[in-house]
């Protein structure tokens, strides 16, 4: 755990998420970053406890019936700049109840921080994005937040947020909430990192067969996002299933959205499994940037988080060792924790994936520690998919 402080000091958030310098003055739809990720869950109170204990996040705000919002209980948790909102229905008629019945726990909103909500919304609408919420202000004693929302794949939305005139904890209506667990003693004893992760690196969307390119085009047209070089097709097919993937990103690459669609394989693709169990397109995984993936994986495992297993041959392969070269720890340290490693011309990255975070085989998380690489671990896709397929087979869905 000793690395964490030094590593956090050395690695700026921009480096952690692979951001680049970018002159945004000509952007038609400037985006500063992901403001928050909103989940609808079956039990927000218990989910808030899970993300506090197992993901080391800190609860900072709450809104519910006590504040005059009769439909939902909403908990705001943070780790560095990463912010999750966990919302659950308080009664059967609430929006989250209906959504949860169809989709299970899932991501309903990838909210984007923008400098000008009205300009962004108006541009998006002109470019054909479906509008869900017109620009409006919400105000309380801490100031005013400007908000609007457009629709993206499935029942997912992008709320546009300008909080530059607001000093409160989250949004008007929310009140401060104390941390749910006190991690202080564990941090002081060196048993847990101060933060398990510092930022959101990327959020992946699963879309239906034949629609990936139109979603890539959607983000280009509506937000001016560009296609990053990394894309995958047949080369990541395994014996059983396959997917196609392309990545769109904003100018600074702080916001990166890989988009997957199923591809033909001998057996059912993991993307098909997701689409069936989620009930349509949706966010597949959130990648969380950490400066110390070893310490974070140790702490999360100790808290009961399950990660995908990677078989020994992955680490023992001479080809892998030659391709990877020297990384910051001996490969045995990675092998012991089942952390994957990939290298490209810019550097390398370490990554690991959790098992699905809820009962349905849908949303999961990735931890990523970047050392120069701006990729997504393409070299690991085959090993990763084989691990996912072993689990799919156990579920009877392969
Ligand atoms: Fe990823």
Short mmCIF file of C-alpha atoms and ligand atoms in Angstrom, two decimals:
data_model
loop_
_atom_site.label_atom_id
_atom_site.label_comp_id
_atom_site.label_asym_id
_atom_site.label_seq_id
_atom_site.Cartn_x
_atom_site.Cartn_y
_atom_site.Cartn_z
CA UNK A 1 0.00 0.00 0.00
CA UNK A 2 3.02 2.25 0.44
CA UNK A 3 3.09 2.93 -3.29
CA UNK A 4 -0.28 4.66 -3.24
CA UNK A 5 0.72 8.03 -1.77
CA UNK A 6 3.83 8.35 -3.90
CA UNK A 7 2.06 7.10 -6.99
CA UNK A 8 -0.86 9.44 -6.53
CA UNK A 9 1.52 12.35 -6.13
CA UNK A 10 3.45 11.40 -9.24
CA UNK A 11 0.60 10.47 -11.53
CA UNK A 12 -1.77 13.30 -12.34
CA UNK A 13 -5.33 12.42 -13.12
CA UNK A 14 -4.67 13.24 -16.78
CA UNK A 15 -1.93 10.62 -16.91
CA UNK A 16 -4.07 8.09 -15.07
CA UNK A 17 -6.80 8.27 -17.70
CA UNK A 18 -4.54 8.74 -20.72
CA UNK A 19 -5.73 12.29 -21.45
CA UNK A 20 -4.00 14.43 -24.06
CA UNK A 21 -3.62 18.17 -24.63
CA UNK A 22 -6.41 19.50 -26.81
CA UNK A 23 -7.55 22.93 -27.93
CA UNK A 24 -11.30 22.77 -27.41
CA UNK A 25 -12.08 26.22 -28.81
CA UNK A 26 -13.35 24.76 -32.08
CA UNK A 27 -15.29 21.87 -30.49
CA UNK A 28 -18.97 22.04 -31.42
CA UNK A 29 -19.86 20.18 -28.22
CA UNK A 30 -17.11 20.64 -25.62
CA UNK A 31 -17.14 18.06 -22.82
CA UNK A 32 -15.02 18.40 -19.68
CA UNK A 33 -15.48 14.87 -18.39
CA UNK A 34 -17.94 12.38 -16.92
CA UNK A 35 -19.84 14.28 -14.20
CA UNK A 36 -21.39 11.18 -12.68
CA UNK A 37 -22.70 7.72 -13.47
CA UNK A 38 -26.23 7.07 -12.29
CA UNK A 39 -27.32 3.52 -11.48
CA UNK A 40 -30.82 2.24 -10.86
CA UNK A 41 -30.48 -0.55 -8.34
CA UNK A 42 -32.86 -2.84 -6.49
CA UNK A 43 -31.80 -1.57 -3.07
CA UNK A 44 -29.87 1.70 -3.02
CA UNK A 45 -29.19 1.62 0.72
CA UNK A 46 -27.48 -1.76 0.44
CA UNK A 47 -25.72 -0.87 -2.84
CA UNK A 48 -24.30 2.24 -1.15
CA UNK A 49 -22.91 -0.02 1.56
CA UNK A 50 -21.36 -2.37 -1.03
CA UNK A 51 -19.64 0.41 -2.99
CA UNK A 52 -18.41 1.91 0.30
CA UNK A 53 -16.90 -1.30 1.67
CA UNK A 54 -15.94 -3.20 -1.49
CA UNK A 55 -14.99 -0.28 -3.76
CA UNK A 56 -13.68 2.06 -1.05
CA UNK A 57 -15.99 4.87 -2.13
CA UNK A 58 -17.16 7.62 0.21
CA UNK A 59 -20.82 8.51 0.55
CA UNK A 60 -21.14 12.31 0.45
CA UNK A 61 -24.77 13.13 -0.34
CA UNK A 62 -28.30 11.77 -0.19
CA UNK A 63 -31.77 12.69 -1.40
CA UNK A 64 -35.01 10.89 -0.67
CA UNK A 65 -38.49 11.18 0.80
CA UNK A 66 -37.05 13.03 3.82
CA UNK A 67 -36.07 15.87 1.49
CA UNK A 68 -39.42 15.92 -0.28
CA UNK A 69 -38.50 13.53 -3.12
CA UNK A 70 -41.05 10.75 -2.58
CA UNK A 71 -40.04 8.34 -5.39
CA UNK A 72 -36.39 7.45 -4.95
CA UNK A 73 -33.61 7.09 -2.41
CA UNK A 74 -30.41 8.36 -4.01
CA UNK A 75 -26.91 8.01 -2.56
CA UNK A 76 -23.91 9.84 -4.03
CA UNK A 77 -20.53 8.12 -3.61
CA UNK A 78 -17.14 9.41 -4.71
CA UNK A 79 -13.55 8.24 -5.14
CA UNK A 80 -11.33 10.98 -6.53
CA UNK A 81 -13.20 12.49 -9.47
CA UNK A 82 -15.30 9.33 -9.99
CA UNK A 83 -18.86 9.88 -8.81
CA UNK A 84 -21.63 7.26 -8.68
CA UNK A 85 -25.27 7.96 -7.91
CA UNK A 86 -27.12 4.88 -6.66
CA UNK A 87 -30.87 5.31 -6.91
CA UNK A 88 -33.56 2.89 -5.79
CA UNK A 89 -37.36 3.00 -5.89
CA UNK A 90 -39.20 3.79 -2.68
CA UNK A 91 -42.53 2.50 -4.08
CA UNK A 92 -43.67 0.28 -6.93
CA UNK A 93 -44.70 3.12 -9.22
CA UNK A 94 -41.33 4.91 -9.16
CA UNK A 95 -39.35 5.11 -12.38
CA UNK A 96 -36.51 3.05 -10.93
CA UNK A 97 -38.92 0.21 -10.07
CA UNK A 98 -40.11 -0.06 -13.65
CA UNK A 99 -36.58 0.20 -15.02
CA UNK A 100 -35.23 -2.30 -12.53
CA UNK A 101 -37.92 -4.85 -13.35
CA UNK A 102 -36.84 -4.78 -16.99
CA UNK A 103 -33.08 -4.36 -16.71
CA UNK A 104 -31.97 -5.29 -13.22
CA UNK A 105 -29.27 -3.15 -11.64
CA UNK A 106 -27.79 -1.01 -14.38
CA UNK A 107 -26.53 2.34 -15.59
CA UNK A 108 -29.25 4.75 -16.67
CA UNK A 109 -27.24 7.93 -17.07
CA UNK A 110 -23.69 8.72 -18.10
CA UNK A 111 -23.82 12.40 -17.14
CA UNK A 112 -21.33 14.72 -18.84
CA UNK A 113 -19.90 17.91 -17.44
CA UNK A 114 -20.12 20.59 -20.11
CA UNK A 115 -19.28 24.31 -20.07
CA UNK A 116 -22.56 25.36 -21.73
CA UNK A 117 -25.63 23.15 -21.35
CA UNK A 118 -27.87 25.22 -23.62
CA UNK A 119 -25.36 25.39 -26.47
CA UNK A 120 -24.52 21.69 -26.17
CA UNK A 121 -28.16 20.62 -26.03
CA UNK A 122 -29.15 22.83 -28.95
CA UNK A 123 -26.25 21.51 -31.06
CA UNK A 124 -27.06 17.90 -30.16
CA UNK A 125 -30.72 18.37 -31.09
CA UNK A 126 -29.76 19.97 -34.42
CA UNK A 127 -27.53 16.97 -35.09
CA UNK A 128 -30.43 14.62 -34.54
CA UNK A 129 -29.99 13.53 -30.91
CA UNK A 130 -33.32 12.76 -29.21
CA UNK A 131 -34.00 15.26 -26.43
CA UNK A 132 -35.25 13.93 -23.08
CA UNK A 133 -35.05 16.95 -20.78
CA UNK A 134 -34.98 20.56 -21.98
CA UNK A 135 -32.33 22.86 -20.51
CA UNK A 136 -33.42 24.13 -17.11
CA UNK A 137 -31.95 25.42 -13.85
CA UNK A 138 -32.18 23.88 -10.41
CA UNK A 139 -31.38 26.14 -7.49
CA UNK A 140 -30.90 25.93 -3.73
CA UNK A 141 -28.91 27.84 -1.13
CA UNK A 142 -25.63 26.68 -2.72
CA UNK A 143 -26.33 28.14 -6.13
CA UNK A 144 -27.66 26.99 -9.48
CA UNK A 145 -26.98 23.98 -11.68
CA UNK A 146 -27.95 23.99 -15.35
CA UNK A 147 -29.15 20.61 -16.66
CA UNK A 148 -30.55 18.97 -19.82
CA UNK A 149 -30.58 15.40 -21.15
CA UNK A 150 -30.34 13.58 -24.46
CA UNK A 151 -30.93 9.91 -25.18
CA UNK A 152 -28.27 7.45 -26.27
CA UNK A 153 -28.30 3.64 -26.78
CA UNK A 154 -31.07 1.58 -25.20
CA UNK A 155 -32.66 3.36 -22.24
CA UNK A 156 -29.41 5.11 -21.39
CA UNK A 157 -29.13 8.89 -21.36
CA UNK A 158 -26.53 11.63 -21.19
CA UNK A 159 -27.50 14.36 -18.76
CA UNK A 160 -25.52 17.52 -19.49
CA UNK A 161 -24.38 19.28 -16.32
CA UNK A 162 -22.93 22.75 -15.75
CA UNK A 163 -22.17 23.09 -12.05
CA UNK A 164 -19.85 26.10 -12.36
CA UNK A 165 -22.32 28.30 -10.43
CA UNK A 166 -22.89 25.72 -7.68
CA UNK A 167 -20.96 25.04 -4.49
CA UNK A 168 -23.14 22.30 -2.93
CA UNK A 169 -22.22 18.66 -2.50
CA UNK A 170 -23.99 17.34 -5.60
CA UNK A 171 -27.24 18.79 -6.93
CA UNK A 172 -29.99 20.93 -5.40
CA UNK A 173 -32.15 18.86 -3.07
CA UNK A 174 -29.32 16.61 -1.95
CA UNK A 175 -28.10 16.89 1.61
CA UNK A 176 -24.70 15.97 3.04
CA UNK A 177 -24.46 12.32 4.09
CA UNK A 178 -21.72 11.00 6.37
CA UNK A 179 -19.48 8.18 5.10
CA UNK A 180 -21.25 4.83 5.49
CA UNK A 181 -18.15 3.06 6.81
CA UNK A 182 -15.10 4.45 8.58
CA UNK A 183 -12.08 3.24 6.63
CA UNK A 184 -9.77 5.51 8.63
CA UNK A 185 -8.27 2.80 10.87
CA UNK A 186 -7.67 0.44 7.91
CA UNK A 187 -5.98 3.25 5.95
CA UNK A 188 -3.87 4.27 8.96
CA UNK A 189 -2.79 0.65 9.45
CA UNK A 190 -1.74 0.39 5.79
CA UNK A 191 -4.39 -2.25 5.13
CA UNK A 192 -6.30 -0.22 2.56
CA UNK A 193 -5.38 2.41 -0.04
CA UNK A 194 -6.67 5.89 0.72
CA UNK A 195 -8.64 5.60 -2.51
CA UNK A 196 -9.19 2.42 -4.48
CA UNK A 197 -9.36 4.45 -7.71
CA UNK A 198 -9.10 8.09 -8.71
CA UNK A 199 -11.17 8.60 -11.86
CA UNK A 200 -13.40 7.02 -14.48
CA UNK A 201 -11.26 5.97 -17.43
CA UNK A 202 -13.87 4.74 -19.91
CA UNK A 203 -17.42 3.39 -20.10
CA UNK A 204 -18.30 0.69 -22.59
CA UNK A 205 -21.66 0.35 -24.31
CA UNK A 206 -23.09 -2.88 -25.73
CA UNK A 207 -25.33 -2.32 -28.76
CA UNK A 208 -27.26 -4.62 -31.05
CA UNK A 209 -25.87 -6.52 -34.03
CA UNK A 210 -25.28 -4.22 -36.96
CA UNK A 211 -25.69 -0.96 -35.03
CA UNK A 212 -22.16 -0.26 -33.73
CA UNK A 213 -21.18 1.91 -36.69
CA UNK A 214 -24.32 4.00 -36.41
CA UNK A 215 -23.55 4.65 -32.71
CA UNK A 216 -19.97 5.58 -33.60
CA UNK A 217 -21.48 7.98 -36.14
CA UNK A 218 -23.93 9.27 -33.48
CA UNK A 219 -21.09 10.33 -31.17
CA UNK A 220 -19.18 11.86 -34.08
CA UNK A 221 -22.18 13.81 -35.34
CA UNK A 222 -23.68 14.84 -31.99
CA UNK A 223 -20.62 15.38 -29.79
CA UNK A 224 -17.77 15.70 -32.28
CA UNK A 225 -16.10 12.63 -30.76
CA UNK A 226 -13.48 10.95 -32.91
CA UNK A 227 -12.72 7.33 -33.56
CA UNK A 228 -9.66 6.23 -31.61
CA UNK A 229 -7.23 4.03 -33.51
CA UNK A 230 -7.96 0.93 -31.50
CA UNK A 231 -10.74 -1.16 -32.92
CA UNK A 232 -11.22 -4.86 -33.06
CA UNK A 233 -12.94 -7.21 -35.41
CA UNK A 234 -12.31 -10.81 -36.33
CA UNK A 235 -8.92 -10.77 -34.67
CA UNK A 236 -10.52 -11.04 -31.25
CA UNK A 237 -12.84 -13.86 -32.16
CA UNK A 238 -12.32 -16.90 -30.00
CA UNK A 239 -13.37 -20.39 -30.88
CA UNK A 240 -16.82 -19.73 -29.52
CA UNK A 241 -17.90 -16.16 -29.72
CA UNK A 242 -16.85 -12.82 -31.02
CA UNK A 243 -17.53 -9.15 -30.85
CA UNK A 244 -16.71 -6.05 -32.79
CA UNK A 245 -15.54 -2.96 -30.94
CA UNK A 246 -14.74 0.64 -31.82
CA UNK A 247 -13.79 3.46 -29.49
CA UNK A 248 -14.99 7.07 -29.66
CA UNK A 249 -13.50 9.80 -27.48
CA UNK A 250 -13.68 13.53 -26.92
CA UNK A 251 -10.76 15.79 -27.82
CA UNK A 252 -8.94 15.43 -24.50
CA UNK A 253 -9.71 11.68 -24.34
CA UNK A 254 -10.95 12.13 -20.79
CA UNK A 255 -14.25 10.73 -22.06
CA UNK A 256 -13.84 7.43 -23.90
CA UNK A 257 -16.73 5.25 -25.01
CA UNK A 258 -15.85 1.88 -26.52
CA UNK A 259 -18.90 0.44 -28.30
CA UNK A 260 -19.37 -3.30 -28.77
CA UNK A 261 -21.67 -5.28 -30.97
CA UNK A 262 -21.92 -9.07 -31.21
CA UNK A 263 -20.23 -10.77 -34.14
CA UNK A 264 -20.98 -14.14 -35.62
CA UNK A 265 -19.29 -17.01 -33.81
CA UNK A 266 -19.78 -20.72 -33.37
CA UNK A 267 -21.55 -20.09 -30.10
CA UNK A 268 -23.42 -17.22 -28.48
CA UNK A 269 -21.42 -14.04 -28.01
CA UNK A 270 -20.96 -12.52 -24.53
CA UNK A 271 -22.59 -9.40 -26.03
CA UNK A 272 -25.67 -11.42 -26.94
CA UNK A 273 -25.80 -12.72 -23.39
CA UNK A 274 -25.66 -9.15 -22.07
CA UNK A 275 -28.35 -7.92 -24.50
CA UNK A 276 -30.65 -10.77 -23.53
CA UNK A 277 -30.26 -10.39 -19.78
CA UNK A 278 -30.17 -6.60 -19.72
CA UNK A 279 -33.15 -6.48 -22.05
CA UNK A 280 -31.46 -4.45 -24.77
CA UNK A 281 -28.46 -2.18 -25.28
CA UNK A 282 -26.79 -0.65 -22.24
CA UNK A 283 -23.55 0.16 -20.48
CA UNK A 284 -21.44 -2.97 -20.10
CA UNK A 285 -18.54 -1.89 -17.92
CA UNK A 286 -17.03 1.09 -16.19
CA UNK A 287 -13.24 1.22 -16.12
CA UNK A 288 -11.79 2.84 -13.02
CA UNK A 289 -8.33 4.38 -13.17
CA UNK A 290 -6.03 3.57 -10.27
CA UNK A 291 -2.42 4.50 -9.49
CA UNK A 292 -1.92 1.24 -7.61
CA UNK A 293 -3.82 -1.66 -9.11
CA UNK A 294 -2.03 -4.20 -6.91
CA UNK A 295 -3.08 -2.55 -3.66
CA UNK A 296 -6.59 -1.95 -4.97
CA UNK A 297 -7.09 -5.54 -6.11
CA UNK A 298 -5.81 -6.81 -2.76
CA UNK A 299 -8.22 -4.54 -0.87
CA UNK A 300 -11.20 -5.36 -3.09
CA UNK A 301 -10.53 -9.12 -2.91
CA UNK A 302 -10.28 -8.84 0.86
CA UNK A 303 -13.70 -7.15 0.79
CA UNK A 304 -15.20 -9.99 -1.24
CA UNK A 305 -15.10 -8.64 -4.82
CA UNK A 306 -14.68 -11.45 -7.33
CA UNK A 307 -12.47 -10.97 -10.37
CA UNK A 308 -12.32 -12.93 -13.59
CA UNK A 309 -9.73 -15.64 -13.40
CA UNK A 310 -6.84 -15.80 -15.85
CA UNK A 311 -5.20 -19.21 -16.26
CA UNK A 312 -1.50 -19.75 -15.51
CA UNK A 313 -0.50 -20.26 -19.16
CA UNK A 314 -1.26 -16.58 -19.81
CA UNK A 315 1.57 -15.59 -17.46
CA UNK A 316 3.91 -18.42 -18.38
CA UNK A 317 3.74 -17.75 -22.11
CA UNK A 318 7.15 -16.80 -23.51
CA UNK A 319 5.37 -14.82 -26.20
CA UNK A 320 3.59 -12.71 -23.61
CA UNK A 321 6.75 -12.11 -21.58
CA UNK A 322 8.62 -11.06 -24.71
CA UNK A 323 5.82 -8.74 -25.82
CA UNK A 324 5.37 -7.15 -22.40
CA UNK A 325 9.01 -6.63 -21.46
CA UNK A 326 9.70 -5.01 -18.09
CA UNK A 327 6.79 -3.60 -16.09
CA UNK A 328 6.92 -1.99 -12.65
CA UNK A 329 6.56 -5.25 -10.72
CA UNK A 330 7.71 -8.82 -11.35
CA UNK A 331 5.18 -10.70 -13.48
CA UNK A 332 4.75 -13.14 -10.58
CA UNK A 333 3.11 -10.31 -8.63
CA UNK A 334 0.60 -9.88 -11.47
CA UNK A 335 0.09 -13.63 -11.79
CA UNK A 336 -0.66 -13.95 -8.08
CA UNK A 337 -3.45 -11.38 -8.46
CA UNK A 338 -4.60 -12.38 -11.98
CA UNK A 339 -3.85 -8.89 -13.30
CA UNK A 340 -3.50 -8.64 -17.08
CA UNK A 341 -0.85 -6.59 -18.86
CA UNK A 342 -0.71 -5.14 -22.36
CA UNK A 343 1.81 -3.01 -24.20
CA UNK A 344 1.65 -0.83 -27.30
CA UNK A 345 3.94 1.74 -28.91
CA UNK A 346 3.08 4.37 -26.25
CA UNK A 347 3.64 2.27 -23.14
CA UNK A 348 1.84 -0.38 -21.14
CA UNK A 349 -1.21 -0.85 -18.97
CA UNK A 350 -2.28 -3.20 -16.21
CA UNK A 351 -5.94 -4.21 -15.98
CA UNK A 352 -8.35 -6.63 -14.35
CA UNK A 353 -12.08 -7.22 -14.63
CA UNK A 354 -14.62 -8.03 -11.95
CA UNK A 355 -17.30 -10.65 -12.35
CA UNK A 356 -20.79 -9.15 -12.92
CA UNK A 357 -21.64 -6.82 -10.05
CA UNK A 358 -25.26 -8.01 -9.70
CA UNK A 359 -27.28 -11.19 -10.18
CA UNK A 360 -27.79 -10.69 -13.90
CA UNK A 361 -24.71 -11.32 -16.11
CA UNK A 362 -24.62 -7.68 -17.22
CA UNK A 363 -22.68 -4.77 -15.72
CA UNK A 364 -19.14 -5.27 -14.44
CA UNK A 365 -16.09 -3.14 -13.60
CA UNK A 366 -12.51 -2.86 -14.76
CA UNK A 367 -9.52 -1.53 -12.87
CA UNK A 368 -6.88 0.02 -15.10
CA UNK A 369 -3.41 1.37 -14.31
CA UNK A 370 -1.93 3.16 -17.32
CA UNK A 371 1.78 3.66 -17.92
CA UNK A 372 1.73 5.62 -21.17
CA UNK A 373 -0.54 3.27 -23.08
CA UNK A 374 -3.72 4.89 -24.34
CA UNK A 375 -5.22 1.58 -25.40
CA UNK A 376 -7.81 -0.66 -23.82
CA UNK A 377 -5.91 -3.93 -23.53
CA UNK A 378 -6.51 -5.26 -27.02
CA UNK A 379 -3.72 -7.80 -26.55
CA UNK A 380 -5.69 -9.26 -23.62
CA UNK A 381 -9.05 -9.55 -25.32
CA UNK A 382 -8.60 -13.19 -26.26
CA UNK A 383 -7.56 -14.25 -22.75
CA UNK A 384 -10.31 -12.10 -21.29
CA UNK A 385 -13.03 -13.46 -23.55
CA UNK A 386 -12.00 -17.03 -22.86
CA UNK A 387 -12.35 -16.28 -19.14
CA UNK A 388 -15.78 -14.72 -19.72
CA UNK A 389 -16.85 -17.70 -21.81
CA UNK A 390 -15.89 -20.15 -19.07
CA UNK A 391 -18.32 -18.25 -16.84
CA UNK A 392 -20.96 -18.04 -19.58
CA UNK A 393 -20.74 -21.81 -19.94
CA UNK A 394 -21.27 -22.22 -16.17
CA UNK A 395 -24.41 -20.10 -16.49
CA UNK A 396 -25.62 -22.26 -19.39
CA UNK A 397 -25.55 -19.28 -21.76
CA UNK A 398 -22.80 -20.24 -24.17
FE1 LIG B 1 -12.48 -1.63 -20.71
#
